Tab-separated table of C-alpha atoms in Angstrom:
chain	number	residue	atom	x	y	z
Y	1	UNK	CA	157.915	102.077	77.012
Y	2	UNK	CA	156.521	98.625	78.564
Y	3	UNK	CA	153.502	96.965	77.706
Y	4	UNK	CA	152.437	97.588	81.201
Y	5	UNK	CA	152.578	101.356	80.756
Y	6	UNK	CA	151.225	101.754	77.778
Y	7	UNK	CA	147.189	102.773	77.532
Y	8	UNK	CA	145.083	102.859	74.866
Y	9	UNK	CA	145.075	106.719	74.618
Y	10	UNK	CA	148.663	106.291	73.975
Y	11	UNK	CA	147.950	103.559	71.084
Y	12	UNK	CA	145.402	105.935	69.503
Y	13	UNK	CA	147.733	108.740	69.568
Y	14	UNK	CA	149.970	106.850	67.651
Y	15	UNK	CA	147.256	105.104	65.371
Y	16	UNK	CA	145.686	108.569	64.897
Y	17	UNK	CA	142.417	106.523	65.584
Y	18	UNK	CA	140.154	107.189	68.468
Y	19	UNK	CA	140.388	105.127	71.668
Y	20	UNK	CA	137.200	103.348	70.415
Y	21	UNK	CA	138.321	102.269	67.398
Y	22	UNK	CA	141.538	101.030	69.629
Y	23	UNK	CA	139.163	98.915	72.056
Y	24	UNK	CA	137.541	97.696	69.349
Y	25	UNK	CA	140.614	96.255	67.703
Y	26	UNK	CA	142.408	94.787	70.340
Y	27	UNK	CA	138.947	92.998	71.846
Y	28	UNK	CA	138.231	91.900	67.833
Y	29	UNK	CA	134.827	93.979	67.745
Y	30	UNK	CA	133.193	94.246	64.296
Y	31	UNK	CA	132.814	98.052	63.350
Y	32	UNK	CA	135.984	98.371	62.021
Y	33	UNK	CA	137.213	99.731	58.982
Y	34	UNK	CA	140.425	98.122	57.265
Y	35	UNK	CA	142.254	101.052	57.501
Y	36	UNK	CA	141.861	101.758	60.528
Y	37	UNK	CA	142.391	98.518	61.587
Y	38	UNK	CA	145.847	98.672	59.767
Y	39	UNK	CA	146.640	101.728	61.366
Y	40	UNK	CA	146.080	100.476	65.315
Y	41	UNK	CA	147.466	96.979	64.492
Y	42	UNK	CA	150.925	98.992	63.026
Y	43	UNK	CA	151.228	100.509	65.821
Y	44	UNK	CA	150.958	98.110	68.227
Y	45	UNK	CA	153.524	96.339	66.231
Y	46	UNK	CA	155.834	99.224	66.899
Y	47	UNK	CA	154.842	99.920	70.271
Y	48	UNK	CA	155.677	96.193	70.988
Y	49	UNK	CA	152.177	95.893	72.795
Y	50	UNK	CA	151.499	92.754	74.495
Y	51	UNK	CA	148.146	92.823	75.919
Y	52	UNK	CA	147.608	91.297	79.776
Y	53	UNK	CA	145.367	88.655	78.706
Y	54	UNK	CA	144.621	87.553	82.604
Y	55	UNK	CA	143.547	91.078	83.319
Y	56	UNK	CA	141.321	91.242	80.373
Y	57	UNK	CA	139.716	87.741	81.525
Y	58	UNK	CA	138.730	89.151	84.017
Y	59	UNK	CA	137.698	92.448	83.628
Y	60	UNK	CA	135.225	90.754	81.555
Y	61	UNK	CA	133.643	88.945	84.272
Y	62	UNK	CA	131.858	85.929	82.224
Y	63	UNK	CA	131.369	83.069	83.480
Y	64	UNK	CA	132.504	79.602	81.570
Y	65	UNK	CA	131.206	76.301	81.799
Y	66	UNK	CA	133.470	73.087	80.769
Y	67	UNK	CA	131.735	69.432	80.900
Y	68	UNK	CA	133.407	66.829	81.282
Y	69	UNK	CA	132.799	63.594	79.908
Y	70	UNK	CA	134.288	60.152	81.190
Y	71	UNK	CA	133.340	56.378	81.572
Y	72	UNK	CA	131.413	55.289	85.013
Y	73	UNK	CA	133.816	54.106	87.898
Y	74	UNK	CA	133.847	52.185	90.655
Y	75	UNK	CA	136.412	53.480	93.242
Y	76	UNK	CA	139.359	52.920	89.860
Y	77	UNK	CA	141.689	54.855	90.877
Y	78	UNK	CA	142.700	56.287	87.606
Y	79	UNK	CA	139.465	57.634	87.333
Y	80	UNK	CA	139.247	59.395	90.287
Y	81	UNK	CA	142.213	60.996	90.079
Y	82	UNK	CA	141.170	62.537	86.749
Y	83	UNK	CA	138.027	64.030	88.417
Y	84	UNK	CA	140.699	65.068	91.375
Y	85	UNK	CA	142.266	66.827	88.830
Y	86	UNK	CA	139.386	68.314	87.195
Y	87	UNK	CA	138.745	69.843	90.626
Y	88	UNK	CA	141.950	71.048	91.140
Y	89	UNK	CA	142.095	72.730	88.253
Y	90	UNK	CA	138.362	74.287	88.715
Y	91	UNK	CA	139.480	75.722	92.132
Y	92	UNK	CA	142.571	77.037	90.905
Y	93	UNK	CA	140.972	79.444	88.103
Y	94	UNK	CA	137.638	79.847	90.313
Y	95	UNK	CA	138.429	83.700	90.027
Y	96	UNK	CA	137.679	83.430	86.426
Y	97	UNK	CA	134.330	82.382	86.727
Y	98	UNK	CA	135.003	78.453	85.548
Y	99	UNK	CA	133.026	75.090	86.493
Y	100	UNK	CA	133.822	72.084	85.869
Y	101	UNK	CA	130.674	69.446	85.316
Y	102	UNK	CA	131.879	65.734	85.304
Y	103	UNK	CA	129.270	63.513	83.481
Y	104	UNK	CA	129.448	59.782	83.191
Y	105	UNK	CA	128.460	57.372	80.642
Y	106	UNK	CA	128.394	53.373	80.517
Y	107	UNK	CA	131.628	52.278	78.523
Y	108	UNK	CA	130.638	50.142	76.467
Y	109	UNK	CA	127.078	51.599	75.728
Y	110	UNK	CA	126.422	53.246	72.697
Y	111	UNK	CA	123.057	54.716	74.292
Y	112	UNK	CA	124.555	55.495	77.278
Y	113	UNK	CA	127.164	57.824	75.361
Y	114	UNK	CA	124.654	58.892	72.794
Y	115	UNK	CA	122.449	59.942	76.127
Y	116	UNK	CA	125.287	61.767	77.944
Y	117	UNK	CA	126.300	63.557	74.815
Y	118	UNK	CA	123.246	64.877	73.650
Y	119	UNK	CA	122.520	66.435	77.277
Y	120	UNK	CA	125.689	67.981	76.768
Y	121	UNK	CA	124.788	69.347	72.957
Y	122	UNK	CA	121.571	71.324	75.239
Y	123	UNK	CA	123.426	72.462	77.811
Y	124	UNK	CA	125.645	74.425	75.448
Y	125	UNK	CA	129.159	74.629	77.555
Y	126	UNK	CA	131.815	76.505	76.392
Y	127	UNK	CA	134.231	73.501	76.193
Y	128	UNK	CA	134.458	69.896	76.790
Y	129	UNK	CA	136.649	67.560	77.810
Y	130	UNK	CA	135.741	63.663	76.676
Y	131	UNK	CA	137.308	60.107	76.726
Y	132	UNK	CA	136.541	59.093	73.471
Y	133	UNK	CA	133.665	55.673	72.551
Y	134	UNK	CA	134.305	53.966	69.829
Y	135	UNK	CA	135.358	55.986	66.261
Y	136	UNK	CA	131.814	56.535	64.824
Y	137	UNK	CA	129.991	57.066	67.975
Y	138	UNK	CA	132.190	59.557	69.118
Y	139	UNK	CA	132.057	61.305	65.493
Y	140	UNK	CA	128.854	62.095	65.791
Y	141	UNK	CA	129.397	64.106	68.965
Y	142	UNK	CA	132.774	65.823	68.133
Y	143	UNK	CA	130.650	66.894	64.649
Y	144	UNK	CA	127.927	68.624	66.605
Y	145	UNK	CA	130.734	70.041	68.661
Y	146	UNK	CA	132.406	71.828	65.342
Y	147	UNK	CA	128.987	72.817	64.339
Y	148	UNK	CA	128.840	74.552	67.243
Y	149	UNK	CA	132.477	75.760	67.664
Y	150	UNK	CA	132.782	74.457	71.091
Y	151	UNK	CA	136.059	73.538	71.618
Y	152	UNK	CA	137.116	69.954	72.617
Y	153	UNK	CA	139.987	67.950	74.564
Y	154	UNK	CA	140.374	64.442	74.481
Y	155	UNK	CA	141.672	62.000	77.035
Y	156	UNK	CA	142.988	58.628	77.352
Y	157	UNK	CA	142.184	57.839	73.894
Y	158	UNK	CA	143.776	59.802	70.694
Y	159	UNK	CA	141.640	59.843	67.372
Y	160	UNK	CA	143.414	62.614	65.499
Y	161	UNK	CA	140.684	62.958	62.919
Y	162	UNK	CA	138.159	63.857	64.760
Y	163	UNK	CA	140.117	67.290	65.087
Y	164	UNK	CA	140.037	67.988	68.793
Y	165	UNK	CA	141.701	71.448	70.148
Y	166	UNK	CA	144.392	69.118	72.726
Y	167	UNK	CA	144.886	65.818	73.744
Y	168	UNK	CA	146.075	64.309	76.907
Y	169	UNK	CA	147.540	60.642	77.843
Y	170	UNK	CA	150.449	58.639	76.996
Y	171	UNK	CA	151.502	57.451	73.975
Y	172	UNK	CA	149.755	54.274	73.694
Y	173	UNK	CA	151.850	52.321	71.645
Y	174	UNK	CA	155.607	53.776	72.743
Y	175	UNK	CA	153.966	52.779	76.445
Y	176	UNK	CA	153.217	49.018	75.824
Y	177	UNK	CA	156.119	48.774	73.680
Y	178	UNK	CA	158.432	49.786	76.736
Y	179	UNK	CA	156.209	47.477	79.207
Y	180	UNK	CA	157.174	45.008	77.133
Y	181	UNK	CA	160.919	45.780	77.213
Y	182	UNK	CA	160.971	46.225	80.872
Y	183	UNK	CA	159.059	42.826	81.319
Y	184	UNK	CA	161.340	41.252	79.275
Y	185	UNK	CA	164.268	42.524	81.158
Y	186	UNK	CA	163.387	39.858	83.924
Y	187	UNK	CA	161.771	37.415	81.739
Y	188	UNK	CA	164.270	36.765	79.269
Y	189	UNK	CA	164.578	33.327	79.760
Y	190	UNK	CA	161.048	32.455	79.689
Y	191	UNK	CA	159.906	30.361	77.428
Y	192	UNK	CA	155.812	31.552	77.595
Y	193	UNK	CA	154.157	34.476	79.654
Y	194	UNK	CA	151.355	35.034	80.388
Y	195	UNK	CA	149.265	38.673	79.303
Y	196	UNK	CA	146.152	39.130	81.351
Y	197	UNK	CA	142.980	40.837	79.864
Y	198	UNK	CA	139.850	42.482	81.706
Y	199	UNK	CA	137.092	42.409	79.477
Y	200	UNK	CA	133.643	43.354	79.303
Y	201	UNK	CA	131.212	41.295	76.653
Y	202	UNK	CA	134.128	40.243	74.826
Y	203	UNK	CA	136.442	43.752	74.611
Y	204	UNK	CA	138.920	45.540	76.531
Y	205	UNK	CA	138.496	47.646	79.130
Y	206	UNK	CA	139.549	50.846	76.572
Y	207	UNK	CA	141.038	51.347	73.202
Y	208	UNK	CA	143.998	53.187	75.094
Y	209	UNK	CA	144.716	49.092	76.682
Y	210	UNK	CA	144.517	48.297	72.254
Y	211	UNK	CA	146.905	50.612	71.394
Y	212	UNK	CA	149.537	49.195	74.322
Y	213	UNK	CA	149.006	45.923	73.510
Y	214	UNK	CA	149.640	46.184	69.765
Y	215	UNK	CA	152.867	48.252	71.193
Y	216	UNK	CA	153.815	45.168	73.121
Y	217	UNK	CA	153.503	42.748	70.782
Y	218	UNK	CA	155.530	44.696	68.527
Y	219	UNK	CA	158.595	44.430	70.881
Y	220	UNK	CA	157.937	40.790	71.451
Y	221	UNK	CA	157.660	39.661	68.089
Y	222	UNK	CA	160.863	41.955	67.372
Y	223	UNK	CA	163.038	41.012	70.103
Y	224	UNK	CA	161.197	37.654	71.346
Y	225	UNK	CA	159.488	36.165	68.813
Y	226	UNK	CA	159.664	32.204	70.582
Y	227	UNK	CA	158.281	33.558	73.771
Y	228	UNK	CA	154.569	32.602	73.822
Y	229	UNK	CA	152.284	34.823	74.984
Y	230	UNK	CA	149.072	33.602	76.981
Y	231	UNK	CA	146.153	35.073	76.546
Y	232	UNK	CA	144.433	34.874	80.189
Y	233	UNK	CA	140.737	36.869	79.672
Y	234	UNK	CA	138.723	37.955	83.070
Y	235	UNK	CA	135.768	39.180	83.230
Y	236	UNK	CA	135.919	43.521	84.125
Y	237	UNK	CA	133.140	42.856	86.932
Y	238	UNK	CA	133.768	39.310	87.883
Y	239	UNK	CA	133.792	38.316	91.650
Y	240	UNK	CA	136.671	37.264	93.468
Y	241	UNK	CA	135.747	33.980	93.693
Y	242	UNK	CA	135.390	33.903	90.182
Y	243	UNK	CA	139.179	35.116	89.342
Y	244	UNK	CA	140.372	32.591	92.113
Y	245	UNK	CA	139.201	29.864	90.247
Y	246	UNK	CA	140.442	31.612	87.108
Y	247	UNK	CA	143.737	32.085	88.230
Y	248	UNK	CA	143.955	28.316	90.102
Y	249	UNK	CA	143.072	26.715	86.634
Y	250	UNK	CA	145.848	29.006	84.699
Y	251	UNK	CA	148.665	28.024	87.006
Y	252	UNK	CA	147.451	24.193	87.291
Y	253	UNK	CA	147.480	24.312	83.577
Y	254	UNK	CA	150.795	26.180	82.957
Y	255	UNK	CA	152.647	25.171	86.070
Y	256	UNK	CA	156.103	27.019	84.337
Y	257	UNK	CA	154.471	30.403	84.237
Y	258	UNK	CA	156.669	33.085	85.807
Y	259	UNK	CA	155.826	36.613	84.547
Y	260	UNK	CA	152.713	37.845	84.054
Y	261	UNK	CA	151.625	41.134	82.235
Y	262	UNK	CA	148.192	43.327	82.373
Y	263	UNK	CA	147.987	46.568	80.278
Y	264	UNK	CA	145.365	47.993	82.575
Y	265	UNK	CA	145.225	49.196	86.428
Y	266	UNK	CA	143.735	45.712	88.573
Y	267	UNK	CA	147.188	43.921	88.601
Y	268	UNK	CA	146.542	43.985	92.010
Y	269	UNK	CA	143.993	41.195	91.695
Y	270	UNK	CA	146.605	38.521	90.714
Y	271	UNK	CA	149.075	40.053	93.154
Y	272	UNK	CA	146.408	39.881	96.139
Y	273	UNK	CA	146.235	36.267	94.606
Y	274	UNK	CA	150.216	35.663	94.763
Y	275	UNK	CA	150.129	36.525	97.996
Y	276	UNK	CA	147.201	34.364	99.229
Y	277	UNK	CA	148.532	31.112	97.454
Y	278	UNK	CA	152.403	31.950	98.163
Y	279	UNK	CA	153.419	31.695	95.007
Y	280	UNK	CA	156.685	33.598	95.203
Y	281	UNK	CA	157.993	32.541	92.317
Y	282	UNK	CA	155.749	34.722	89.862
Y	283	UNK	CA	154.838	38.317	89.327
Y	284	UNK	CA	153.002	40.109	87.897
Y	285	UNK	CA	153.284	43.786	85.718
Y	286	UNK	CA	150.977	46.607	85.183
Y	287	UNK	CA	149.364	49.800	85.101
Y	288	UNK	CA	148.407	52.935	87.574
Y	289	UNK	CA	149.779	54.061	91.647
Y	290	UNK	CA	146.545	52.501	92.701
Y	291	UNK	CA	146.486	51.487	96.710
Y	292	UNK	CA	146.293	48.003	96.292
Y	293	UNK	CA	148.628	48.074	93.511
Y	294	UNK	CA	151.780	49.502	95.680
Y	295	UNK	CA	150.901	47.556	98.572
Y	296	UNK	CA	151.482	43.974	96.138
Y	297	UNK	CA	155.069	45.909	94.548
Y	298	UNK	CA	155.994	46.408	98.121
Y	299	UNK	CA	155.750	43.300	99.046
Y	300	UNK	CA	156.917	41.274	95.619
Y	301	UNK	CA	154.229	40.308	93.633
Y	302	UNK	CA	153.810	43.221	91.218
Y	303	UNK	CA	156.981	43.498	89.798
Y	304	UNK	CA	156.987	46.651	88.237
Y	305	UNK	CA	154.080	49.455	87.722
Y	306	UNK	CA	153.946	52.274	84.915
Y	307	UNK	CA	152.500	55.445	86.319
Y	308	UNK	CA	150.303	57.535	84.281
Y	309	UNK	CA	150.012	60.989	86.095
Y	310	UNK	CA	146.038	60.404	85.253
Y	311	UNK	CA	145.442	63.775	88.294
Y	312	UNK	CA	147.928	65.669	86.087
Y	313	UNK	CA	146.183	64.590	82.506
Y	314	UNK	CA	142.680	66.014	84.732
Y	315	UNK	CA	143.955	69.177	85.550
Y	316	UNK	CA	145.779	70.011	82.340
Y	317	UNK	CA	142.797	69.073	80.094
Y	318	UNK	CA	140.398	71.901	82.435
Y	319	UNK	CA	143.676	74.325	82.114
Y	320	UNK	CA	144.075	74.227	78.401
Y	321	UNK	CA	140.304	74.794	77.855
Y	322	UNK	CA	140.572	77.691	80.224
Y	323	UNK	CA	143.737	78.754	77.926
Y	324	UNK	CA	142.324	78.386	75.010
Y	325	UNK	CA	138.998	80.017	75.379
Y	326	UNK	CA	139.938	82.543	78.154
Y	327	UNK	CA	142.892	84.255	77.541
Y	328	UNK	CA	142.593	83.560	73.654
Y	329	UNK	CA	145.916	81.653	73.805
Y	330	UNK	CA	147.576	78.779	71.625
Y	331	UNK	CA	147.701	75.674	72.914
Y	332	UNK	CA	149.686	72.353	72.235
Y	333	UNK	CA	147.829	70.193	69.655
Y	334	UNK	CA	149.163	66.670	71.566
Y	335	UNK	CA	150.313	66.402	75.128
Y	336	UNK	CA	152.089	62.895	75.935
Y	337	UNK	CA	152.445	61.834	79.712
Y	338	UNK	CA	155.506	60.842	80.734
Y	339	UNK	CA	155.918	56.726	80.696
Y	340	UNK	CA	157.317	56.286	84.328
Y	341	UNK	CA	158.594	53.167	86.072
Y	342	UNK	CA	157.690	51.946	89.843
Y	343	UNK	CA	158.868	49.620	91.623
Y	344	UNK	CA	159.164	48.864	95.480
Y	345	UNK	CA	162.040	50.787	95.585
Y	346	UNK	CA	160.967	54.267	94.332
Y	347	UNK	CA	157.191	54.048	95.197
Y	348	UNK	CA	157.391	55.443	97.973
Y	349	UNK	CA	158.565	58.751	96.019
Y	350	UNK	CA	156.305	58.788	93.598
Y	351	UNK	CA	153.739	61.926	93.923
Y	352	UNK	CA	150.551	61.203	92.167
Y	353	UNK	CA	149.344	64.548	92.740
Y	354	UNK	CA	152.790	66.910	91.086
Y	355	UNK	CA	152.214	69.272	88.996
């Protein structure tokens, strides 16, 4: 007899338990004594009785709520294909009754986080989704979360002890530690390179950009330990004349640079720069299938990108929620995007959107 076939009257039968007692068991109802509860969960055993977990959902007919809790963006493509995940992933389970709030909070900005999160605390959502703030900060939230038995995903950002149901993004370290390697695969002969750093009031743009650059400094100081690495710092919201004269005084001052390397998504901005200037004889390396990004690897200033499949980690962070707390199901503890090279020759190929 399939699963498919097989009612509850036919379960009781066996059990020797009314078809209550049955529904009770198999939706986890209290009411229930042990015995009986040995008797139906025997023979479901024997009856090899795998419930349909999608028709349960939604029989059921609640409606589920997931916030969604990221950094404020301005047009970073990285970002917004998260969200266009998120929203893909909303639409595709919209007959079960699930939204999908995106809320934003300053990076940066302890209060701003603090702020967002509490809002989120009232509104009492049946999961979350959240790119983590620093350690403590984000503690506090994911503690209140427990408390509450709300489930949790993080993105971009990994911190293992704050217990989260899933987490989403690459690994941080293996993916610096292979930019480095592929950098170094044209850049061998270089005697100094140069690593360029978006910051905001002295920090990187995320801890995820940490993590990679402690990844690729392991390689170099592995496999090119005489290679000096210069640190070139730019401001996350500076203006373009601002970088121009950045980037004019770091070439007038190391006129042998060659290969450049950023850990985040705006390589583009020394590429655009390249181009301007004509310096053909150095590239640059980074992060993200952002516009302006493939438009400098076409045309041989960005050397090479690494893609991150940011719509995929947006849609697979809504799914496993909907997983998880819908159909009851187990989910995987860490999920690691693949670490994928671009460059002019397979761009073109490259589907930001596959699933």
């Amino acid at each position: 007899m399939t699963d498919s076939k097989i009612r509850i009257k036919d379960i009781a039968e066996r059990a020797g338990v009314s078809v209550g007692t049955v529904d009770r068991v198999l939706h986890k109802r209290p009411n229930v004594s042990p015995n009986a509860k040995e008797k139906v969960e025997k023979a479901l055993e024997e009856m090899n009785y795998q419930p349909n977990m999608y028709a349960s959902a939604l029989a059921y007919n609640k409606t589920y709520t997931f916030h969604v809790i990221i950094p404020q963006h301005e047009q970073i493509a990285y970002w917004e294909e998260i969200e266009e995940g998120v929203k893909n992933a909303q639409e595709a389970r919209r007959d079960f009754h699930i939204t999908a709030e995106i809320h934003h909070y300053e990076r940066f900005n302890v209060n701003s986080f603090k702020k967002t999160t509490e809002s989120c605390l009232q509104a009492k959502p049946d999961g979350v989704v959240i790119v983590p703030a620093d350690l403590e900060s984000t503690r506090v939230f994911t503690d209140q979360l427990h408390a509450q038995n709300i489930p949790f995903v993080m993105l971009d950002s990994y911190m293992p002890d704050l217990k989260p149901l899933s987490f989403f993004g690459q690994d941080s370290f293996a993916s610096g530690y292979f930019a480095a390697r592929m950098l170094m695969l044209i850049a061998a002969k270089e005697k100094q390179i140069v690593l360029m750093k978006f910051t905001k009031n002295g920090y990187v743009a995320s801890k995820q950009q940490d993590n990679r650059e402690v990844g690729f400094r392991h390689y170099m100081h592995d496999h090119f330990p005489d290679t000096k690495i210069i640190e070139f710092e730019v401001p996350l919201d500076g203006s373009r004349s601002l970088y121009n004269k950045q980037m004019e005084d770091l070439f007038q001052a190391h006129p042998d640079i060659h290969h450049c390397i950023t850990l985040g998504s705006k390589a583009h901005i020394m590429g655009d720069f390249l181009l301007r200037t004509n310096r053909r004889d150095v590239q640059i390396m980074g992060y993200d299938m952002v516009g302006k990004n493939a438009d400098c690897l076409r045309r041989g200033s960005i050397s090479f990108l690494i893609a991150q499949h940011a719509f995929l980690q947006g849609y697979s962070c809504i799914d496993t929620l909907f997983q998880a707390i819908v159909l009851k199901k187990e989910v995987n503890p860490i999920n690691y995007m693949p670490i994928e090279l671009l460059s002019k020759e397979n761009v073109d190929f490259y589907r930001r959107t596959q699933l």
